[in-house]
PDB file of C-alpha atoms in Angstrom:
ATOM      1  CA  MET A   1     -47.393  58.124  61.855  1.00 52.00           C
ATOM      2  CA  VAL A   2     -44.252  56.289  62.891  1.00 50.00           C
ATOM      3  CA  TYR A   3     -42.333  56.072  66.112  1.00 48.00           C
ATOM      4  CA  CYS A   4     -38.759  54.867  65.890  1.00 48.00           C
ATOM      5  CA  ILE A   5     -35.806  54.302  68.155  1.00 44.00           C
ATOM      6  CA  LEU A   6     -33.009  56.448  66.778  1.00 45.00           C
ATOM      7  CA  PRO A   7     -29.423  55.166  66.616  1.00 45.00           C
ATOM      8  CA  VAL A   8     -27.644  57.328  69.184  1.00 43.00           C
ATOM      9  CA  PHE A   9     -24.646  57.284  71.448  1.00 40.00           C
ATOM     10  CA  ARG A  10     -24.080  59.132  74.703  1.00 38.00           C
ATOM     11  CA  ARG A  11     -21.094  61.300  75.468  1.00 39.00           C
ATOM     12  CA  ILE A  12     -20.912  63.318  78.685  1.00 38.00           C
ATOM     13  CA  GLY A  13     -24.663  63.122  79.095  1.00 40.00           C
ATOM     14  CA  VAL A  14     -25.447  64.437  75.591  1.00 42.00           C
ATOM     15  CA  ILE A  15     -27.449  62.401  73.102  1.00 43.00           C
ATOM     16  CA  ILE A  16     -26.077  62.695  69.582  1.00 47.00           C
ATOM     17  CA  SER A  17     -27.971  61.363  66.574  1.00 55.00           C
ATOM     18  CA  ASP A  18     -27.630  61.604  62.822  1.00 68.00           C
ATOM     19  CA  GLU A  19     -31.400  61.178  62.410  1.00 81.00           C
ATOM     20  CA  PRO A  20     -33.822  64.132  62.334  1.00 87.00           C
ATOM     21  CA  ARG A  21     -36.137  64.699  65.261  1.00 91.00           C
ATOM     22  CA  ILE A  22     -39.743  63.752  64.556  1.00 92.00           C
ATOM     23  CA  ASN A  23     -43.109  64.369  66.216  1.00 94.00           C
ATOM     24  CA  GLU A  24     -42.866  64.639  70.031  1.00 93.00           C
ATOM     25  CA  GLU A  25     -39.055  64.633  69.865  1.00 93.00           C
ATOM     26  CA  ILE A  26     -39.268  68.235  68.612  1.00 94.00           C
ATOM     27  CA  ARG A  27     -39.061  70.245  71.849  1.00 92.00           C
ATOM     28  CA  VAL A  28     -39.002  73.828  70.536  1.00 94.00           C
ATOM     29  CA  SER A  29     -42.077  76.000  71.033  1.00 94.00           C
ATOM     30  CA  GLN A  30     -42.388  77.128  67.405  1.00 95.00           C
ATOM     31  CA  VAL A  31     -41.433  75.821  63.976  1.00 94.00           C
ATOM     32  CA  ARG A  32     -41.537  77.175  60.459  1.00 94.00           C
ATOM     33  CA  LEU A  33     -43.866  74.643  58.874  1.00 94.00           C
ATOM     34  CA  ILE A  34     -43.703  73.298  55.332  1.00 93.00           C
ATOM     35  CA  GLY A  35     -46.734  71.427  54.056  1.00 92.00           C
ATOM     36  CA  PRO A  36     -46.680  67.948  52.488  1.00 90.00           C
ATOM     37  CA  LYS A  37     -46.565  69.427  48.962  1.00 88.00           C
ATOM     38  CA  GLY A  38     -43.784  71.877  49.792  1.00 88.00           C
ATOM     39  CA  GLU A  39     -46.074  74.817  50.474  1.00 91.00           C
ATOM     40  CA  GLN A  40     -44.982  77.379  53.068  1.00 91.00           C
ATOM     41  CA  VAL A  41     -47.422  77.356  55.995  1.00 89.00           C
ATOM     42  CA  GLY A  42     -45.446  79.807  58.129  1.00 92.00           C
ATOM     43  CA  VAL A  43     -44.304  80.036  61.742  1.00 94.00           C
ATOM     44  CA  ILE A  44     -46.732  78.264  64.059  1.00 94.00           C
ATOM     45  CA  ALA A  45     -46.674  76.636  67.482  1.00 95.00           C
ATOM     46  CA  THR A  46     -45.164  73.175  67.490  1.00 94.00           C
ATOM     47  CA  SER A  47     -48.261  71.822  69.232  1.00 94.00           C
ATOM     48  CA  VAL A  48     -50.421  73.097  66.367  1.00 94.00           C
ATOM     49  CA  ALA A  49     -48.051  71.561  63.817  1.00 93.00           C
ATOM     50  CA  LEU A  50     -48.279  68.229  65.638  1.00 95.00           C
ATOM     51  CA  ASN A  51     -52.079  68.384  65.538  1.00 94.00           C
ATOM     52  CA  LEU A  52     -51.958  69.068  61.789  1.00 93.00           C
ATOM     53  CA  ALA A  53     -49.642  66.075  61.367  1.00 92.00           C
ATOM     54  CA  ARG A  54     -52.016  63.798  63.288  1.00 94.00           C
ATOM     55  CA  GLU A  55     -55.039  65.000  61.318  1.00 92.00           C
ATOM     56  CA  ALA A  56     -53.240  64.321  58.030  1.00 91.00           C
ATOM     57  CA  ASN A  57     -51.871  60.983  59.295  1.00 93.00           C
ATOM     58  CA  LEU A  58     -48.359  62.272  58.644  1.00 94.00           C
ATOM     59  CA  ASP A  59     -45.234  62.966  60.683  1.00 94.00           C
ATOM     60  CA  LEU A  60     -43.734  66.270  61.729  1.00 94.00           C
ATOM     61  CA  VAL A  61     -40.049  66.062  60.780  1.00 93.00           C
ATOM     62  CA  GLU A  62     -37.450  68.671  61.720  1.00 93.00           C
ATOM     63  CA  VAL A  63     -35.516  69.278  58.490  1.00 89.00           C
ATOM     64  CA  ALA A  64     -33.489  72.375  59.480  1.00 90.00           C
ATOM     65  CA  PRO A  65     -32.833  72.283  63.242  1.00 90.00           C
ATOM     66  CA  THR A  66     -30.353  75.194  63.246  1.00 89.00           C
ATOM     67  CA  ALA A  67     -32.735  77.674  61.602  1.00 90.00           C
ATOM     68  CA  LYS A  68     -34.474  80.331  63.711  1.00 90.00           C
ATOM     69  CA  PRO A  69     -37.071  78.980  64.299  1.00 93.00           C
ATOM     70  CA  PRO A  70     -36.326  75.393  63.184  1.00 93.00           C
ATOM     71  CA  VAL A  71     -37.949  74.274  59.940  1.00 94.00           C
ATOM     72  CA  ALA A  72     -40.242  71.254  60.084  1.00 94.00           C
ATOM     73  CA  LYS A  73     -42.132  69.464  57.337  1.00 93.00           C
ATOM     74  CA  LEU A  74     -45.240  67.291  57.205  1.00 94.00           C
ATOM     75  CA  ILE A  75     -44.278  63.998  55.556  1.00 92.00           C
ATOM     76  CA  ASP A  76     -44.771  60.262  55.837  1.00 92.00           C
ATOM     77  CA  TYR A  77     -41.491  59.542  57.612  1.00 90.00           C
ATOM     78  CA  GLY A  78     -41.562  55.804  56.974  1.00 90.00           C
ATOM     79  CA  LYS A  79     -42.068  56.357  53.249  1.00 89.00           C
ATOM     80  CA  TYR A  80     -39.437  59.096  53.281  1.00 86.00           C
ATOM     81  CA  LYS A  81     -36.846  56.792  54.858  1.00 88.00           C
ATOM     82  CA  TYR A  82     -37.662  54.042  52.370  1.00 89.00           C
ATOM     83  CA  ASN A  83     -37.264  56.410  49.408  1.00 87.00           C
ATOM     84  CA  GLU A  84     -33.958  57.700  50.758  1.00 85.00           C
ATOM     85  CA  LYS A  85     -32.730  54.128  51.162  1.00 88.00           C
ATOM     86  CA  MET A  86     -33.716  53.312  47.579  1.00 88.00           C
ATOM     87  CA  LYS A  87     -31.982  56.457  46.285  1.00 85.00           C
ATOM     88  CA  ALA A  88     -28.783  55.551  48.134  1.00 84.00           C
ATOM     89  CA  ARG A  89     -28.913  52.000  46.786  1.00 82.00           C
ATOM     90  CA  GLU A  90     -29.460  53.234  43.232  1.00 80.00           C
ATOM     91  CA  ALA A  91     -26.592  55.703  43.604  1.00 75.00           C
ATOM     92  CA  ARG A  92     -24.281  52.873  44.662  1.00 73.00           C
ATOM     93  CA  ARG A  93     -25.389  50.803  41.680  1.00 68.00           C
ATOM     94  CA  ASN A  94     -24.715  53.688  39.321  1.00 62.00           C
ATOM     95  CA  GLN A  95     -21.197  54.253  40.574  1.00 60.00           C
ATOM     96  CA  THR A  96     -18.782  53.196  37.853  1.00 56.00           C
ATOM     97  CA  THR A  97     -15.115  53.862  38.350  1.00 57.00           C
ATOM     98  CA  ALA A  98     -12.932  53.155  35.357  1.00 60.00           C
ATOM     99  CA  GLU A  99      -9.846  51.239  36.413  1.00 76.00           C
ATOM    100  CA  VAL A 100      -6.492  52.617  35.304  1.00 88.00           C
ATOM    101  CA  LYS A 101      -4.340  49.989  33.637  1.00 92.00           C
ATOM    102  CA  GLU A 102      -0.637  50.504  33.033  1.00 93.00           C
ATOM    103  CA  ILE A 103       1.471  49.482  30.049  1.00 93.00           C
ATOM    104  CA  ARG A 104       5.235  50.001  29.989  1.00 93.00           C
ATOM    105  CA  PHE A 105       7.350  50.489  26.881  1.00 91.00           C
ATOM    106  CA  ARG A 106      11.058  50.594  26.294  1.00 90.00           C
ATOM    107  CA  LEU A 107      12.231  53.393  24.039  1.00 88.00           C
ATOM    108  CA  LYS A 108      13.997  50.885  21.792  1.00 89.00           C
ATOM    109  CA  ILE A 109      11.078  48.598  20.994  1.00 90.00           C
ATOM    110  CA  ASP A 110      10.701  46.633  17.769  1.00 91.00           C
ATOM    111  CA  ASP A 111       7.521  46.716  15.692  1.00 91.00           C
ATOM    112  CA  HIS A 112       6.327  43.291  16.842  1.00 92.00           C
ATOM    113  CA  ASP A 113       6.528  44.138  20.543  1.00 92.00           C
ATOM    114  CA  PHE A 114       4.969  47.526  19.847  1.00 93.00           C
ATOM    115  CA  ASP A 115       1.993  45.876  18.132  1.00 93.00           C
ATOM    116  CA  VAL A 116       1.594  43.400  20.997  1.00 94.00           C
ATOM    117  CA  LYS A 117       1.530  46.156  23.604  1.00 93.00           C
ATOM    118  CA  LYS A 118      -0.747  48.254  21.410  1.00 94.00           C
ATOM    119  CA  GLY A 119      -3.141  45.305  21.372  1.00 94.00           C
ATOM    120  CA  HIS A 120      -3.192  45.311  25.172  1.00 94.00           C
ATOM    121  CA  VAL A 121      -3.907  49.046  25.180  1.00 94.00           C
ATOM    122  CA  LEU A 122      -6.798  48.586  22.741  1.00 94.00           C
ATOM    123  CA  ARG A 123      -8.227  45.749  24.821  1.00 93.00           C
ATOM    124  CA  PHE A 124      -8.181  47.890  27.957  1.00 92.00           C
ATOM    125  CA  LEU A 125      -9.711  50.902  26.200  1.00 92.00           C
ATOM    126  CA  ASN A 126     -12.437  48.832  24.582  1.00 92.00           C
ATOM    127  CA  GLY A 127     -13.183  47.353  27.993  1.00 89.00           C
ATOM    128  CA  GLY A 128     -13.842  50.835  29.369  1.00 88.00           C
ATOM    129  CA  ASP A 129     -10.595  51.277  31.311  1.00 90.00           C
ATOM    130  CA  LYS A 130      -8.120  54.116  31.195  1.00 92.00           C
ATOM    131  CA  VAL A 131      -4.536  53.283  30.289  1.00 94.00           C
ATOM    132  CA  LYS A 132      -1.412  54.848  31.721  1.00 94.00           C
ATOM    133  CA  VAL A 133       1.410  54.378  29.226  1.00 95.00           C
ATOM    134  CA  THR A 134       4.949  54.693  30.552  1.00 93.00           C
ATOM    135  CA  ILE A 135       8.125  54.992  28.493  1.00 92.00           C
ATOM    136  CA  MET A 136      11.081  53.941  30.633  1.00 90.00           C
ATOM    137  CA  LEU A 137      14.273  55.793  29.767  1.00 88.00           C
ATOM    138  CA  ARG A 138      17.647  54.254  30.530  1.00 87.00           C
ATOM    139  CA  GLY A 139      21.129  55.711  30.481  1.00 86.00           C
ATOM    140  CA  ARG A 140      21.709  58.107  27.599  1.00 84.00           C
ATOM    141  CA  GLU A 141      18.037  57.867  26.596  1.00 84.00           C
ATOM    142  CA  GLN A 142      17.288  60.332  29.392  1.00 82.00           C
ATOM    143  CA  SER A 143      19.161  63.040  27.489  1.00 80.00           C
ATOM    144  CA  ARG A 144      16.767  62.779  24.501  1.00 82.00           C
ATOM    145  CA  PRO A 145      13.271  62.287  25.899  1.00 85.00           C
ATOM    146  CA  ILE A 146      11.753  63.542  22.642  1.00 87.00           C
ATOM    147  CA  GLY A 147      12.058  59.989  21.334  1.00 88.00           C
ATOM    148  CA  GLY A 148       9.719  58.785  24.076  1.00 89.00           C
ATOM    149  CA  VAL A 149       7.254  61.581  23.352  1.00 90.00           C
ATOM    150  CA  GLU A 150       7.205  60.649  19.668  1.00 92.00           C
ATOM    151  CA  LEU A 151       6.627  56.989  20.543  1.00 92.00           C
ATOM    152  CA  LEU A 152       3.670  57.898  22.742  1.00 93.00           C
ATOM    153  CA  ARG A 153       2.220  60.136  20.028  1.00 93.00           C
ATOM    154  CA  ARG A 154       2.532  57.283  17.564  1.00 93.00           C
ATOM    155  CA  LEU A 155       0.665  55.005  19.952  1.00 94.00           C
ATOM    156  CA  ALA A 156      -2.050  57.624  20.518  1.00 93.00           C
ATOM    157  CA  ASP A 157      -2.536  57.997  16.753  1.00 94.00           C
ATOM    158  CA  GLU A 158      -2.816  54.252  16.199  1.00 93.00           C
ATOM    159  CA  VAL A 159      -5.431  53.753  18.943  1.00 93.00           C
ATOM    160  CA  SER A 160      -7.335  56.986  18.239  1.00 92.00           C
ATOM    161  CA  GLU A 161     -10.504  55.123  17.228  1.00 91.00           C
ATOM    162  CA  SER A 162     -10.745  53.591  20.702  1.00 91.00           C
ATOM    163  CA  GLY A 163      -9.150  56.175  22.980  1.00 92.00           C
ATOM    164  CA  THR A 164      -8.266  59.818  23.406  1.00 92.00           C
ATOM    165  CA  VAL A 165      -5.323  61.451  25.144  1.00 93.00           C
ATOM    166  CA  GLU A 166      -6.483  62.495  28.594  1.00 91.00           C
ATOM    167  CA  PHE A 167      -3.050  63.616  29.816  1.00 91.00           C
ATOM    168  CA  ALA A 168      -0.475  64.516  27.172  1.00 92.00           C
ATOM    169  CA  PRO A 169       3.021  63.012  27.338  1.00 91.00           C
ATOM    170  CA  LYS A 170       5.160  64.521  30.086  1.00 90.00           C
ATOM    171  CA  GLN A 171       8.384  63.551  31.780  1.00 87.00           C
ATOM    172  CA  GLU A 172       8.331  62.322  35.359  1.00 87.00           C
ATOM    173  CA  GLY A 173      11.823  61.521  36.565  1.00 86.00           C
ATOM    174  CA  ARG A 174      13.274  58.854  34.302  1.00 87.00           C
ATOM    175  CA  ASN A 175       9.929  58.085  32.682  1.00 90.00           C
ATOM    176  CA  ILE A 176       7.598  59.726  30.177  1.00 92.00           C
ATOM    177  CA  ILE A 177       3.926  59.311  31.018  1.00 93.00           C
ATOM    178  CA  MET A 178       0.753  59.570  28.954  1.00 94.00           C
ATOM    179  CA  THR A 179      -2.814  58.650  29.950  1.00 94.00           C
ATOM    180  CA  LEU A 180      -5.440  57.450  27.477  1.00 94.00           C
ATOM    181  CA  ALA A 181      -9.182  57.396  28.164  1.00 93.00           C
ATOM    182  CA  PRO A 182     -11.856  55.267  26.448  1.00 92.00           C
ATOM    183  CA  LYS A 183     -13.504  56.913  23.460  1.00 83.00           C
ATOM    184  CA  GLY A 184     -17.097  56.188  22.547  1.00 64.00           C
ATOM    185  CA  LYS A 185     -17.175  53.324  25.040  1.00 47.00           C
ATOM    186  CA  LYS A 186     -20.081  53.504  27.435  1.00 49.00           C
ATOM    187  CA  ILE A 187     -19.582  51.711  30.709  1.00 48.00           C
ATOM    188  CA  HIS A 188     -22.926  50.177  31.467  1.00 47.00           C
ATOM    189  CA  THR A 189     -23.994  50.240  35.079  1.00 45.00           C
ATOM    190  CA  GLN A 190     -25.979  47.434  36.641  1.00 50.00           C
ATOM    191  CA  SER A 191     -29.148  49.517  36.496  1.00 52.00           C
ATOM    192  CA  GLU A 192     -28.597  50.225  32.786  1.00 54.00           C
ATOM    193  CA  GLN A 193     -27.970  46.556  32.097  1.00 55.00           C
ATOM    194  CA  ARG A 194     -31.089  45.656  34.034  1.00 61.00           C
ATOM    195  CA  ARG A 195     -33.100  48.263  32.112  1.00 61.00           C
ATOM    196  CA  ARG A 196     -31.785  46.957  28.794  1.00 61.00           C
ATOM    197  CA  GLY A 197     -32.668  43.415  29.847  1.00 65.00           C
ATOM    198  CA  ASP A 198     -36.182  44.481  30.814  1.00 66.00           C
ATOM    199  CA  GLN A 199     -36.562  46.311  27.511  1.00 67.00           C
ATOM    200  CA  SER A 200     -35.380  43.288  25.513  1.00 68.00           C
ATOM    201  CA  ARG A 201     -37.719  41.026  27.481  1.00 71.00           C
ATOM    202  CA  ALA A 202     -40.634  43.370  26.816  1.00 72.00           C
ATOM    203  CA  GLU A 203     -39.793  43.458  23.112  1.00 74.00           C
ATOM    204  CA  ARG A 204     -39.674  39.654  22.963  1.00 73.00           C
ATOM    205  CA  GLN A 205     -43.008  39.397  24.730  1.00 73.00           C
ATOM    206  CA  ALA A 206     -44.505  41.948  22.334  1.00 74.00           C
ATOM    207  CA  ARG A 207     -43.247  39.988  19.319  1.00 73.00           C
ATOM    208  CA  GLN A 208     -44.623  36.753  20.755  1.00 73.00           C
ATOM    209  CA  ALA A 209     -47.979  38.409  21.398  1.00 73.00           C
ATOM    210  CA  ALA A 210     -48.035  39.777  17.849  1.00 72.00           C
ATOM    211  CA  ARG A 211     -47.247  36.345  16.383  1.00 71.00           C
ATOM    212  CA  LEU A 212     -49.937  34.737  18.538  1.00 73.00           C
ATOM    213  CA  ALA A 213     -52.477  37.364  17.508  1.00 72.00           C
ATOM    214  CA  ALA A 214     -51.605  36.873  13.840  1.00 70.00           C
ATOM    215  CA  LYS A 215     -51.908  33.098  14.205  1.00 68.00           C
ATOM    216  CA  GLN A 216     -55.281  33.424  15.921  1.00 73.00           C
ATOM    217  CA  GLU A 217     -56.479  35.781  13.194  1.00 73.00           C
ATOM    218  CA  VAL A 218     -55.450  33.313  10.483  1.00 64.00           C
ATOM    219  CA  GLN A 219     -57.193  30.503  12.353  1.00 72.00           C
ATOM    220  CA  ALA A 220     -60.321  32.632  12.733  1.00 73.00           C
ATOM    221  CA  GLN A 221     -60.298  33.474   9.030  1.00 72.00           C
ATOM    222  CA  ALA A 222     -59.848  29.813   8.139  1.00 66.00           C
ATOM    223  CA  ALA A 223     -62.686  28.789  10.452  1.00 70.00           C
ATOM    224  CA  ALA A 224     -64.912  31.472   8.955  1.00 72.00           C
ATOM    225  CA  ALA A 225     -64.102  30.247   5.462  1.00 67.00           C
ATOM    226  CA  VAL A 226     -64.912  26.643   6.428  1.00 63.00           C
ATOM    227  CA  ASN A 227     -68.185  27.718   8.013  1.00 71.00           C
ATOM    228  CA  ALA A 228     -69.076  29.691   4.903  1.00 69.00           C
ATOM    229  CA  MET A 229     -68.338  26.686   2.683  1.00 68.00           C
ATOM    230  CA  GLN A 230     -70.404  24.395   4.902  1.00 67.00           C
ATOM    231  CA  SER A 231     -73.262  26.903   4.898  1.00 69.00           C
ATOM    232  CA  ASP A 232     -73.164  27.126   1.115  1.00 66.00           C
ATOM    233  CA  GLN A 233     -73.105  23.330   0.884  1.00 66.00           C
ATOM    234  CA  HIS A 234     -76.124  23.002   3.179  1.00 64.00           C
ATOM    235  CA  HIS A 235     -77.947  25.666   1.199  1.00 65.00           C
ATOM    236  CA  LYS A 236     -77.267  23.853  -2.070  1.00 63.00           C
ATOM    237  CA  GLU A 237     -78.351  20.529  -0.616  1.00 64.00           C
ATOM    238  CA  GLY A 238     -81.566  22.129   0.616  1.00 62.00           C
ATOM    239  CA  SER A 239     -82.231  23.665  -2.781  1.00 62.00           C
ATOM    240  CA  ASN A 240     -81.651  20.339  -4.541  1.00 60.00           C
ATOM    241  CA  ALA A 241     -84.049  18.580  -2.159  1.00 59.00           C
ATOM    242  CA  GLU A 242     -86.776  21.136  -2.906  1.00 60.00           C
ATOM    243  CA  ASP A 243     -86.249  20.736  -6.658  1.00 59.00           C
ATOM    244  CA  GLU A 244     -86.600  16.951  -6.394  1.00 58.00           C
ATOM    245  CA  ASN A 245     -89.862  17.332  -4.477  1.00 55.00           C
TER     246      ASN A 245
END
């Protein structure tokens, strides 16, 4: 069982905490008890629940304080807190937010500049980032935005192996906007990279062990062959000595 000092602050004489009440901190007369394996024990006196917790070397934790009566569970609170901390840490590691890059085009762009900017778009997509492509319209170009839409569609077609259109071309003020998202590009989280590294390390160790075992087997076979030859030689020498006698 654990006893902890909860992080609290006082306001007008009221103690407020974001931690659940445990053990003797539970002041209600009755609780609806849940066993350590999730089984429903039922509504019992809090004092009885505390005795059950002590006998099982567990903690009585209030998990639903607003229920009538409050719901409490028998758990190892220290282990529970540790597991929750590990889950939160793993969740933070697994958070991957693709950054949105932006590339701007002029409507009147030559093929060379188009290819250069397309290369930037491909690099961003292959790196796992989304790309916001903006066609900037100037002067009379604003009266024929279809040219910008066609340019964006051309770009989408030419990068289709690396990205897909997440938001189709649309006009926003003087600009035409399109958003591309990575296609078939998995953004590896730190945990995935760590798992892949562990897997590769295990595979290398397995290969090394297999090579060592094969080498030892060859050495054992060679030693057995040498021993057999020496045994045959000794046998022949013994036979020759008997013949001479």
